[in-house]
Short mmCIF file of C-alpha atoms and ligand atoms in Angstrom, two decimals:
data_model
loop_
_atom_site.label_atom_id
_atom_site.label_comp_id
_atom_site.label_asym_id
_atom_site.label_seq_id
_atom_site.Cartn_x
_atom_site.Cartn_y
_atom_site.Cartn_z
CA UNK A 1 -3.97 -28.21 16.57
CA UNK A 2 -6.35 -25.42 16.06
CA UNK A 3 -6.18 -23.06 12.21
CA UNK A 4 -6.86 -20.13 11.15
CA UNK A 5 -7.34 -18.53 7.87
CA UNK A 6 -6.87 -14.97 6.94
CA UNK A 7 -8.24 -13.31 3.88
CA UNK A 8 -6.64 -9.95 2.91
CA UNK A 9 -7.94 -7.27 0.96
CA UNK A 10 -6.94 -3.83 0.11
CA UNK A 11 -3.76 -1.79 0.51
CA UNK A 12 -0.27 -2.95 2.23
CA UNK A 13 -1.67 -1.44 5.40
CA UNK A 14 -3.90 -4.38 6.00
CA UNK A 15 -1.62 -7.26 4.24
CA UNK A 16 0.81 -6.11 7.00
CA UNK A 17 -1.68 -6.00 10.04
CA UNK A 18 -2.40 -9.34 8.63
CA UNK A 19 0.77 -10.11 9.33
CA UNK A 20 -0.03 -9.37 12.73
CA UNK A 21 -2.73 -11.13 13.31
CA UNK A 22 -1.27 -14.28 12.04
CA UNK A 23 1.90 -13.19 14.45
CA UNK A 24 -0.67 -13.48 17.15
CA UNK A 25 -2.10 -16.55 16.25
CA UNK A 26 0.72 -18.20 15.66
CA UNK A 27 1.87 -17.28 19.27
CA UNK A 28 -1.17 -18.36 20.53
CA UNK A 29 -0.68 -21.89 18.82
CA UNK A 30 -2.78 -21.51 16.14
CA UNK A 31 -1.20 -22.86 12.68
CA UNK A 32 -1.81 -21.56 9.42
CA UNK A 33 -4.33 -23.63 7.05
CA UNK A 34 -5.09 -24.19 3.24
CA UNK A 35 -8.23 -23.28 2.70
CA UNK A 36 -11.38 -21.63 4.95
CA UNK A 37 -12.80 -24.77 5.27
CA UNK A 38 -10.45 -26.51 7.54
CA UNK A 39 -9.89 -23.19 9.95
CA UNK A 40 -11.24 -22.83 13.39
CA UNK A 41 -10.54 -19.44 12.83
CA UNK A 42 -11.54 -17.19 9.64
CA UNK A 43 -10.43 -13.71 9.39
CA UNK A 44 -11.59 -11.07 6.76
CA UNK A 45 -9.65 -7.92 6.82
CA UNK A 46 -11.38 -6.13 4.99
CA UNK A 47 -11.26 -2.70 2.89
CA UNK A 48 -13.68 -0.19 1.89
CA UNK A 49 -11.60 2.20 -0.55
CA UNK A 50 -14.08 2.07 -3.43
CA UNK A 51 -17.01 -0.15 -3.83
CA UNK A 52 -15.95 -2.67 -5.58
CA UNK A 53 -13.44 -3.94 -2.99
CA UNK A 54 -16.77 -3.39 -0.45
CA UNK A 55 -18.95 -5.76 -2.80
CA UNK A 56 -16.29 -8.59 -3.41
CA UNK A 57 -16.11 -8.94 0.25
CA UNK A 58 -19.62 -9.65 1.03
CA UNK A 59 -19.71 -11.77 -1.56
CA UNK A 60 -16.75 -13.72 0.11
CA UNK A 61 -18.88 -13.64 3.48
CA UNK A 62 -21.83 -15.06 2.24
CA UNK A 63 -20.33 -17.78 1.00
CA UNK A 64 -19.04 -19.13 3.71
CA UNK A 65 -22.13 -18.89 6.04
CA UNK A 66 -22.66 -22.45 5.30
CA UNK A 67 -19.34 -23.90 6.83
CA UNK A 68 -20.71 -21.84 10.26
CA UNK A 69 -24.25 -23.63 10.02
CA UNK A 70 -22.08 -27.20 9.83
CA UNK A 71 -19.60 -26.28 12.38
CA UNK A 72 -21.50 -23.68 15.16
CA UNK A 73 -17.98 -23.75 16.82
CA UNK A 74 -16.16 -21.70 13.85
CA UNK A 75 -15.19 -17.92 14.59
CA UNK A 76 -15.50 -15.50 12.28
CA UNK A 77 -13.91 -12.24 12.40
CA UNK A 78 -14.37 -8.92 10.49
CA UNK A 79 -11.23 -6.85 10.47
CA UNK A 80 -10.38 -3.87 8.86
CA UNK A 81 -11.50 -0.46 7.11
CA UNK A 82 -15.38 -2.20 6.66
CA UNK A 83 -15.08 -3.53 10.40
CA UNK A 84 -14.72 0.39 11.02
CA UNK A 85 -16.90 1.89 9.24
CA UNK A 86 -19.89 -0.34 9.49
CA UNK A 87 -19.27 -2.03 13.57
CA UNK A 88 -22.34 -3.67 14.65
CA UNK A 89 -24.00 -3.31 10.76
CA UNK A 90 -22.18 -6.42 9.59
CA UNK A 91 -23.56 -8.57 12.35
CA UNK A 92 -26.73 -7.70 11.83
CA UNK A 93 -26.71 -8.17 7.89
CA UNK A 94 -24.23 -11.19 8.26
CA UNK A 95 -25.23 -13.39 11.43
CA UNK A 96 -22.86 -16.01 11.58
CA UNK A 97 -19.69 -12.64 11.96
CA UNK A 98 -19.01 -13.58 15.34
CA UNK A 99 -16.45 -10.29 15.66
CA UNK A 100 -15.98 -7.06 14.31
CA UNK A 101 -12.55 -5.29 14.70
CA UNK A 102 -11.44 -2.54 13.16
CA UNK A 103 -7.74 -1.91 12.43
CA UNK A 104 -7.01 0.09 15.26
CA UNK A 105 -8.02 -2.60 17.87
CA UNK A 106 -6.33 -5.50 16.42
CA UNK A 107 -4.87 -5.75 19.75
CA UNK A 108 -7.97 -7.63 20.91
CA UNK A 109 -7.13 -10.62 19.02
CA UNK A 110 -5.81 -12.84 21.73
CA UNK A 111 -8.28 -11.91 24.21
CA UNK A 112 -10.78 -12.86 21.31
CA UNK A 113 -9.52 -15.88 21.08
CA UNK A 114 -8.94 -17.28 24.60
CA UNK A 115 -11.81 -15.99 26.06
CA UNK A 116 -15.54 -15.21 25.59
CA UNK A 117 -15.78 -11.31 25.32
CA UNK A 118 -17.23 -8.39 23.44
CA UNK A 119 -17.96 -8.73 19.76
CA UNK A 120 -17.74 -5.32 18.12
CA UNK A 121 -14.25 -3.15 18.78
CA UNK A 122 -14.27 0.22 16.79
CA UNK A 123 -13.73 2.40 19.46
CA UNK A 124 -10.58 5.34 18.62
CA UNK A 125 -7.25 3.93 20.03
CA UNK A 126 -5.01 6.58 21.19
CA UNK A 127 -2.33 3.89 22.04
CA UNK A 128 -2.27 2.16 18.98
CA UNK A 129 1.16 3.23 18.22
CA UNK A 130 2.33 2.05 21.43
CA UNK A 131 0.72 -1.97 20.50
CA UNK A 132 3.84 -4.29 19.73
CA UNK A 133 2.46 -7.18 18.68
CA UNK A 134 4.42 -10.60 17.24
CA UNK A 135 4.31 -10.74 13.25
CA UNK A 136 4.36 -13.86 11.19
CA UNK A 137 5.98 -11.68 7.98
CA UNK A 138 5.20 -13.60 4.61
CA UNK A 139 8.80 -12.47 3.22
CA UNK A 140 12.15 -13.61 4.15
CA UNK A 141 14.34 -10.27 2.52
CA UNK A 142 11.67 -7.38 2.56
CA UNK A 143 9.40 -6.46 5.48
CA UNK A 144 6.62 -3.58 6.06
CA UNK A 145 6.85 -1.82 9.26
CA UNK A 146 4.49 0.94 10.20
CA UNK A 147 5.68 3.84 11.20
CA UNK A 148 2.20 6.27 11.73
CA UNK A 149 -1.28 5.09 11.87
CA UNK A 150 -4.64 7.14 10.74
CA UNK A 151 -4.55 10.08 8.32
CA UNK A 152 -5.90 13.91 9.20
CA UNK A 153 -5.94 14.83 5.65
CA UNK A 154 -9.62 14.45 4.44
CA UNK A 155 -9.37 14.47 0.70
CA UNK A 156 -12.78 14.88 -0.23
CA UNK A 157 -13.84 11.42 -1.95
CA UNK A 158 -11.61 9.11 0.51
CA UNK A 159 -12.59 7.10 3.65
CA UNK A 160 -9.55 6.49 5.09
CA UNK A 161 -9.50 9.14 7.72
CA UNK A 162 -12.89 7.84 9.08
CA UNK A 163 -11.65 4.34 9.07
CA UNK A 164 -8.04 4.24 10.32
CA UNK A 165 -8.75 7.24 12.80
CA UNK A 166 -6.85 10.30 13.54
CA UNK A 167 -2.80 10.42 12.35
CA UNK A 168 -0.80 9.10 14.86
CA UNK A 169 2.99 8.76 14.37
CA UNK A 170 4.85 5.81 16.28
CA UNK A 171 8.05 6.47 18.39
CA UNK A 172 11.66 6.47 16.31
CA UNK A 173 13.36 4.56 18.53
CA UNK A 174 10.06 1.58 18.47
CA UNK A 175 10.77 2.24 14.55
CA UNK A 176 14.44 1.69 15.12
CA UNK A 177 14.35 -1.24 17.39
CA UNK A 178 12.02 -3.08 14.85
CA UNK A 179 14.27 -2.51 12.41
CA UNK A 180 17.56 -3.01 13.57
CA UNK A 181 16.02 -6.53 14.58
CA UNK A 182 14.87 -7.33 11.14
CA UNK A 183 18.63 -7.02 10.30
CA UNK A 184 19.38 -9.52 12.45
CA UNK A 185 17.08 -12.18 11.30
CA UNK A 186 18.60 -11.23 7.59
CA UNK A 187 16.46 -8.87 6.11
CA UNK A 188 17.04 -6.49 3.20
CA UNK A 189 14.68 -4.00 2.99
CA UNK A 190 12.39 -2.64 4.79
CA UNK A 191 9.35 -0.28 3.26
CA UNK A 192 8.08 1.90 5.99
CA UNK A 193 3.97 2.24 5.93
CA UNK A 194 2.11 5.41 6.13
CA UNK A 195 -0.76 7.23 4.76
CA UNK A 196 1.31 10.11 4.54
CA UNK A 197 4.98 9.28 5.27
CA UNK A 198 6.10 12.86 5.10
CA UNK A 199 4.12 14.30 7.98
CA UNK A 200 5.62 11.92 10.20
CA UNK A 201 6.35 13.96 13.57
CA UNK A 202 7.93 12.46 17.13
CA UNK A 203 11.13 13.86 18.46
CA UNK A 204 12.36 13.71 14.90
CA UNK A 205 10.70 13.96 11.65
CA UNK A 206 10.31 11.80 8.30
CA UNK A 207 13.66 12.78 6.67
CA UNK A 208 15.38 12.69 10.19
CA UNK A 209 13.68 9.13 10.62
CA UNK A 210 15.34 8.25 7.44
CA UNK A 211 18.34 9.16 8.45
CA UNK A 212 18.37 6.80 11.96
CA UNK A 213 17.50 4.12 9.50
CA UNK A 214 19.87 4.69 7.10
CA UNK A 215 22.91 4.03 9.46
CA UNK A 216 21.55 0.54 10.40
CA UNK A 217 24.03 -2.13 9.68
CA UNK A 218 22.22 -4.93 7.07
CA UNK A 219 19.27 -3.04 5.80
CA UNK A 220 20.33 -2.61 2.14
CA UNK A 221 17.42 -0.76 0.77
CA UNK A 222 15.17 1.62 2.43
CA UNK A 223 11.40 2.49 0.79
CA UNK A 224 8.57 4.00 2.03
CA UNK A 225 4.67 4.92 0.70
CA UNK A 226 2.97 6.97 0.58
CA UNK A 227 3.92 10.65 -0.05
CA UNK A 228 1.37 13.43 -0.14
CA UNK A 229 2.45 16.11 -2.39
CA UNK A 230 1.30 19.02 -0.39
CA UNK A 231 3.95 17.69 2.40
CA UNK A 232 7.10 16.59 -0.02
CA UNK A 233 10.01 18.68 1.11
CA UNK A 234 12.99 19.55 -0.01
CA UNK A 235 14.37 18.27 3.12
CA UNK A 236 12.46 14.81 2.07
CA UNK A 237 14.40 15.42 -1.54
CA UNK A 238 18.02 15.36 -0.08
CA UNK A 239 17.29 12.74 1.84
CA UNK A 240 16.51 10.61 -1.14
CA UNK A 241 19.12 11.68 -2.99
CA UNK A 242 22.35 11.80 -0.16
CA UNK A 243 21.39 8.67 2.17
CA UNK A 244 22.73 5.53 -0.13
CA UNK A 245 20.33 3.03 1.28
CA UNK A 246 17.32 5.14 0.46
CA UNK A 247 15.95 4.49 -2.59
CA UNK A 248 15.22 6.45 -5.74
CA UNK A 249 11.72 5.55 -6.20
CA UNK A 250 8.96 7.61 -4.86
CA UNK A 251 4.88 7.26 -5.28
CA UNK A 252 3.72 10.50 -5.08
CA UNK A 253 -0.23 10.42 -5.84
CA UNK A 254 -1.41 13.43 -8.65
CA UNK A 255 -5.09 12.42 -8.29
CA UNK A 256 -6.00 14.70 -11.45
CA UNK A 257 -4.48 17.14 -13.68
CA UNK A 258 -7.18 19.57 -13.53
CA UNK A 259 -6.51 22.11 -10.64
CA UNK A 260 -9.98 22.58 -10.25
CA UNK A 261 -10.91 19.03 -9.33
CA UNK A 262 -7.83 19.36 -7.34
CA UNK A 263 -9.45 21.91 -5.32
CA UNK A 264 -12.30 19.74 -5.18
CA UNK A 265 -10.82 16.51 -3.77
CA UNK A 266 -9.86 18.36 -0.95
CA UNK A 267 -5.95 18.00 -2.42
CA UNK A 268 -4.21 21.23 -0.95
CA UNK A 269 -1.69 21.95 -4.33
CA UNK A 270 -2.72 23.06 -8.03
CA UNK A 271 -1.18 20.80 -10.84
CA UNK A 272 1.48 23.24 -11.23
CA UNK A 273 3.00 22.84 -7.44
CA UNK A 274 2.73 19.23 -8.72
CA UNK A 275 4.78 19.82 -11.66
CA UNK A 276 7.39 22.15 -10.28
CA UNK A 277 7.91 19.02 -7.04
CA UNK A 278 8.50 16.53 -10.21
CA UNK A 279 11.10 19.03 -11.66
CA UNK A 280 12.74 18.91 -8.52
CA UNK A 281 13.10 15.24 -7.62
CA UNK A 282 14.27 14.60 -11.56
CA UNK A 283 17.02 17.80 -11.34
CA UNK A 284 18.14 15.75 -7.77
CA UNK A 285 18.22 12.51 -8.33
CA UNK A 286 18.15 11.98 -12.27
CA UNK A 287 17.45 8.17 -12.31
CA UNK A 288 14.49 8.72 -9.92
CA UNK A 289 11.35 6.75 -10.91
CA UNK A 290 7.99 8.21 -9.90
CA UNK A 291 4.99 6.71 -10.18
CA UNK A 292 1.42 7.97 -9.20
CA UNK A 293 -2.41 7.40 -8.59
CA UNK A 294 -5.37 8.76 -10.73
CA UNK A 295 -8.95 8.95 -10.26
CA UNK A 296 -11.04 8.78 -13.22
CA UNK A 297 -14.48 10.45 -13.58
CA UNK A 298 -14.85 13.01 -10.17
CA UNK A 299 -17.67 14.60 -9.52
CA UNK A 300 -18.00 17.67 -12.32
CA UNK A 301 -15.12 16.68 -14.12
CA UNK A 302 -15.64 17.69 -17.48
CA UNK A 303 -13.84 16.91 -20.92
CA UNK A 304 -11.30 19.77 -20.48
CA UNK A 305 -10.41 18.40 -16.89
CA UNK A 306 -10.25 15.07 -18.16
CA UNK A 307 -8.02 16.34 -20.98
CA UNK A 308 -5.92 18.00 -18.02
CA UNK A 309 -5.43 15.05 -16.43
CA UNK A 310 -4.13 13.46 -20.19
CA UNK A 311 -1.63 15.73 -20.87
CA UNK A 312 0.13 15.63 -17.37
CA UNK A 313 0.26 11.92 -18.04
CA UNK A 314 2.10 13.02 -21.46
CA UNK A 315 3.60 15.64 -19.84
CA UNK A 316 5.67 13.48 -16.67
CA UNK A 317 5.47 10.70 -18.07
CA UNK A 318 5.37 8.92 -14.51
CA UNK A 319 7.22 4.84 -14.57
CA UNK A 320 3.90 3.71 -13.57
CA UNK A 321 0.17 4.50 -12.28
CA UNK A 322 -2.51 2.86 -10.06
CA UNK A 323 -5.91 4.36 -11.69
CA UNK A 324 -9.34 3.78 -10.51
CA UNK A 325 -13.13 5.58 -11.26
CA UNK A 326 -13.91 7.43 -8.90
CA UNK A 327 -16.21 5.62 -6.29
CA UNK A 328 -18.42 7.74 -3.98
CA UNK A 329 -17.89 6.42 0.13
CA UNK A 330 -20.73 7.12 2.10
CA UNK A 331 -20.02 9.43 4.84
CA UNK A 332 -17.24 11.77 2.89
CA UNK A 333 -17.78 14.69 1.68
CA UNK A 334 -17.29 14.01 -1.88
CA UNK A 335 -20.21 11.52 -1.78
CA UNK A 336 -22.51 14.70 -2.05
CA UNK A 337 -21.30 16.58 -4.33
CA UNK A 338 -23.55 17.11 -6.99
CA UNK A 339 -22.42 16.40 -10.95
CA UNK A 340 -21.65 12.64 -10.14
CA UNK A 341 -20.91 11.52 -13.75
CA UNK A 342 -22.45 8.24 -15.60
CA UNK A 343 -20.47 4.92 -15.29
CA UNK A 344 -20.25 5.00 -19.08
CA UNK A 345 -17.85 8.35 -18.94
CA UNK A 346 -16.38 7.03 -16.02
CA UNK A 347 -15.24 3.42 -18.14
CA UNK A 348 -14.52 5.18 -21.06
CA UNK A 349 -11.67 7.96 -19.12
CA UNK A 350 -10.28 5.22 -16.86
CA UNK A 351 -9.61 3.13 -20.45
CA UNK A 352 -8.27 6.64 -22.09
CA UNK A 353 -6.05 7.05 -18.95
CA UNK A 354 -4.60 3.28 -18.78
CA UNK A 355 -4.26 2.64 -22.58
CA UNK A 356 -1.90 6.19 -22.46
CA UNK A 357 -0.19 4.70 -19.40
CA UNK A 358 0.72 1.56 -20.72
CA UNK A 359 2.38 2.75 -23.41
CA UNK A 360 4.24 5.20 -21.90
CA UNK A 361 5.33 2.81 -19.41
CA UNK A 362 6.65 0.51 -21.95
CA UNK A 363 8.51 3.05 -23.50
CA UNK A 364 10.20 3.78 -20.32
CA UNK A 365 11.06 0.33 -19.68
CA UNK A 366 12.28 -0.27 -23.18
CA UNK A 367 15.18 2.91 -22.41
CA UNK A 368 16.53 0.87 -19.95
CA UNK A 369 17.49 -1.64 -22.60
CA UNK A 370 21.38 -2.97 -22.55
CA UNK A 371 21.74 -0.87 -19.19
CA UNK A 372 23.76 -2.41 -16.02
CA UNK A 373 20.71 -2.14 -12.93
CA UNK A 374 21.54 -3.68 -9.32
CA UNK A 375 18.75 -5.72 -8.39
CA UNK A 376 17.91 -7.45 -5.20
CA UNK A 377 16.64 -10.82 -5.57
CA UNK A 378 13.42 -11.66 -4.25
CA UNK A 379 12.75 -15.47 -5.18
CA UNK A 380 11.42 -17.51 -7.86
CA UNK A 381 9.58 -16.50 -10.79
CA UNK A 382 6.36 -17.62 -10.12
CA UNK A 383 5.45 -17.93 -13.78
CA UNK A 384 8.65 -19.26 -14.97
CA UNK A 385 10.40 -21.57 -12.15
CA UNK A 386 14.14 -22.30 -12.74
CA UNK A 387 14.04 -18.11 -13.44
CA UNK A 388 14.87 -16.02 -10.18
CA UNK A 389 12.83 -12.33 -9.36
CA UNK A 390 14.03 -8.74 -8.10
CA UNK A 391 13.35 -5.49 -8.21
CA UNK A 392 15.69 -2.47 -9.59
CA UNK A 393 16.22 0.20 -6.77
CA UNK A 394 13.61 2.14 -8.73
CA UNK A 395 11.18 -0.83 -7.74
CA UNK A 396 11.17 -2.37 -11.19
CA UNK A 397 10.41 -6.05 -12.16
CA UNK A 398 13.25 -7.90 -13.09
CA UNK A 399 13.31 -11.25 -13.95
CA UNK A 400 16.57 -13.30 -14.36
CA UNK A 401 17.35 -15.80 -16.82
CA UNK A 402 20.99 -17.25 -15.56
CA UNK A 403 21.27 -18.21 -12.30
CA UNK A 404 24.49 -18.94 -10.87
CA UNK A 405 24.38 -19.24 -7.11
CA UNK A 406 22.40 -16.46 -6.33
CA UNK A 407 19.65 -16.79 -3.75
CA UNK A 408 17.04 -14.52 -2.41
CA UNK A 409 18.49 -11.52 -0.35
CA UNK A 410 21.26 -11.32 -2.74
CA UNK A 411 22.28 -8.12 -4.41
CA UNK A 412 23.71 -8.47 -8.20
CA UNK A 413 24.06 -6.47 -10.98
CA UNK A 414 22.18 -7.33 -13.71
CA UNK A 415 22.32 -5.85 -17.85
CA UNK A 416 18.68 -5.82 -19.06
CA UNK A 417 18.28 -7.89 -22.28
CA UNK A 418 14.99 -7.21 -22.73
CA UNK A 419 11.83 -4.90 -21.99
CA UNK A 420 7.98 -5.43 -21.45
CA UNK A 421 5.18 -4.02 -19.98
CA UNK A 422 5.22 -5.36 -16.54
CA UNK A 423 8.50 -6.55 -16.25
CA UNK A 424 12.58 -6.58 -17.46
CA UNK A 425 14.21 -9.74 -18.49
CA UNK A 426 18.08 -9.29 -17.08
CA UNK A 427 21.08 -11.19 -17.92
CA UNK A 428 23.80 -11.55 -14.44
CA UNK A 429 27.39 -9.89 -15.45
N1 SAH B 501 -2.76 7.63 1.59
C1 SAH B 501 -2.47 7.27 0.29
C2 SAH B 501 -3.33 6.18 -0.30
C3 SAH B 501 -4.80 6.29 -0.23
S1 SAH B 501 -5.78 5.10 -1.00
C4 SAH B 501 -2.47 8.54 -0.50
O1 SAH B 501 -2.86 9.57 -0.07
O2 SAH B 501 -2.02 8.48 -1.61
C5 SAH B 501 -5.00 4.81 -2.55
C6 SAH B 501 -5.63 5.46 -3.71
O3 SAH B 501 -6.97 5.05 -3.89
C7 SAH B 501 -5.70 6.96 -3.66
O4 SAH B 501 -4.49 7.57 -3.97
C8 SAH B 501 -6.78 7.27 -4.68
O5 SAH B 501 -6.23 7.41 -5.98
C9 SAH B 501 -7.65 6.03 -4.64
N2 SAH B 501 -8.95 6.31 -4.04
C10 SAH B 501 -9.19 6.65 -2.76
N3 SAH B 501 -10.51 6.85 -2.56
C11 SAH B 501 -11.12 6.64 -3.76
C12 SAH B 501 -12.47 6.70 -4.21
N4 SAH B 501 -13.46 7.05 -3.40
N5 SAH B 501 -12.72 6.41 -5.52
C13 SAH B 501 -11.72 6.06 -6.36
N6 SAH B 501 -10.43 6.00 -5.98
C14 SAH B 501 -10.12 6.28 -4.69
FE1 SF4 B 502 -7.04 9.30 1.80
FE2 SF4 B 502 -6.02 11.66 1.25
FE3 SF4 B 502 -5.45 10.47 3.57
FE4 SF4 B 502 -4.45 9.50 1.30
S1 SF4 B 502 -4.00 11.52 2.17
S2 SF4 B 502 -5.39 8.34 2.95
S3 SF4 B 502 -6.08 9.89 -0.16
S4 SF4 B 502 -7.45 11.24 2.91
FE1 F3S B 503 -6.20 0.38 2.94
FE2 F3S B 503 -8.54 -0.09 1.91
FE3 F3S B 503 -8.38 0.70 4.38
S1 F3S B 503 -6.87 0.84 0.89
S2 F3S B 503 -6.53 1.93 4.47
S3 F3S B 503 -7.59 -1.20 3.54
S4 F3S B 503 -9.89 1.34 2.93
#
């Protein structure tokens, strides 16, 4: 039997067409195996948000030139946001890359595969929301499904819009069918995938799409990323707080507190239009948890911007951030802009900004001390077997000291005992 092995990096966009890939695959008779070395297949979907991710895959590639010298019959394929952006490049830097597809032709795989054809597929794909393709999901209660492609919003420093291609939105009722069938095969929640969810647009839009899902029998929770703030509507608001399956967690991206650099990352709202959408979603839905991205270091940021950025940390107090320094992309616009600012400074606000974060995060965590959360269970604590894991509604970790008879895809209430960083120890009542 014939293997292939898929290595995923990046963002939940690619560790679901991953999913896809290994759906194809799989139907194609491939099975799954351990380790690169024993695949007749190797995937790398790949992602090119900052550099770091970019270096750590070549890194990967390299190292497995040698198993293609010892085996001329291996494939090797280059998927994803680096496929895009750099096509026929990696071929010529990396011989022994056999394919290059970027994510909007992962439809190619099976022709790949059973036939000799083409190596380098980048072209735009005007019918990738229309490509159903079989998924081998890694999860047995939650599952991503897609519901737009692309992203037409161009924020000054990010690649994504030259990588995934021009925002596409996929039909509701393709959405609906998916959906309604992972109900059937038992599962819990679904998070719907989108660079920005609340621009979706076919014959209804995002929170009328919510609404269709909402009224599907089995799905228990309902979440969705991400959420540009220059889009979040009140509309969007309501929805979160009237439809029960919906969930009171949003991730709603601030980038900087410093309107200026705002302005400069392309971002379309000051920090106050920020603020004033935060006052709304907590006045709404009270035990909402938001939680946000940060770049550290833009181009021209100075001390007073980066002391912006500090106190709307203080002042929201968000459950949680993803920060990163800022990376220059080749290609967007941000790349040039002059003012680019010393690693050093760079380091040194990204610590500032995480330090800050972690404690207000553990704050936040311990205030939900002695409280009664429902959390759906997820599996075993991979640290601690014996223990089961789940998340709160509000997407927190929970990890579950008595066990009963509960299994995954079970809902329970649990009363938090205790509080850390990462995670809640609960107690079943
Ligand atoms: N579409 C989503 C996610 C985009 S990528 C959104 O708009 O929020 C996820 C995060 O990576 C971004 O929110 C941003 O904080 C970060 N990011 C993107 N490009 C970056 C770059 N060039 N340097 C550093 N961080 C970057
Ligand atoms: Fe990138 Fe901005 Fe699009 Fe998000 S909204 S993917 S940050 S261009
Ligand atoms: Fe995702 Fe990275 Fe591409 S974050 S969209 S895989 S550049």
């Amino acid at each position: 039997m014939k293997r292939y092995y898929i290595e995923t990096f990046g963002c939940q966009m690619n560790v679901h067409d991953s999913e896809k890939m290994a759906g194809v695959l799989r139907s194609e008779g491939y099975a799954e195996a351990e380790n690169a070395k024993d695949a007749d297949v190797i995937i790398f979907n790949t992602c090119s948000i900052r550099q770091k991710a970019e270096q750590k895959f070549f890194s990967e590639l390299g190292r497995i030139k040698s198993l293609k010298k010892r085996r001329p019959d291996l494939k090797i394929a280059v998927a994803g946001c680096i496929a895009q952006q750099e096509g026929g490049k990696i071929i010529e830097r990396a011989p022994h890359v056999d394919y290059v597809i970027g994510p909007q032709n992962i439809n190619v795989l099976k022709d790949i595969i059973t036939s000799k054809s083409d190596s380098i597929f980048t072209d735009d794909n005007p019918f990738i929301t229309e490509i159903e393709l079989p998924v081998d999901r890694r999860d047995n209660v939650r599952a991503w499904v897609n519901i737009m492609y692309g992203c037409n919003n161009f924020c000054s420093y990010c690649i994504v819009p030259y990588t995934r291609g021009r925002e596409r939105s996929r039909a509701s009722q393709s959405i609906i069918n998916e959906i309604k069938d992972l109900a059937e095969k038992g599962y819990k929640e679904v998070t719907l995938l989108g660079q920005n969810v609340n621009s979706y647009k076919s014959n209804v839009d995002f929170p009328g799409l919510l609404k269709e899902i909402n009224k599907i029998e089995g799905i228990k929770r309902i979440r969705f990323v991400t959420s540009h703030p220059k889009d979040l509507s009140d509309k969007l608001i309501y929805a979160i707080r009237d439809m029960e399956r919906v969930c009171e967690h949003i991730h709603l991206p601030l980038q900087s507190g410093s309107s200026k650099i705002l302005a400069s990352m392309n971002r379309k709202y000051t920090y106050k239009d920020y603020l004033k959408k935060v006052e709304k979603l907590r006045r709404e839905i009270p035990e909402i948890a938001i939680t946000s991205d940060i770049i550290a270091g833009f181009s021209q940021e100075t001390d007073e911007d980066h002391n912006y950025t500090i106190s709307a940390l203080k002042n929201i107090e968000f459950d949680g951030i993803f920060a990163f320094k800022f990376s220059p992309r080749p290609g967007t616009k941000a790349s040039n802009i002059d003012g680019q600012l010393p690693d050093g400074i760079k380091s040194d606000r990204l610590s500032e900004i995480l330090e800050l974060q972690s404690k207000i995060t553990e704050r936040k965590n311990k205030e939900l001390k002695g409280k009664l959360l429902e959390i759906l269970i997820e599996g075993e604590d991979e640290k601690n077997t014996g223990r089961l894991t789940g998340r709160t509604r509000t997407n927190k970790i929970v990890n579950i000291t008595s066990k009963n008879n509960i299994k995954p895809g079970d809902i329970v209430t649990v009363k938090i005992i205790n509080a850390r960083r990462h995670s809640l120890e609960g107690e079943i009542v």
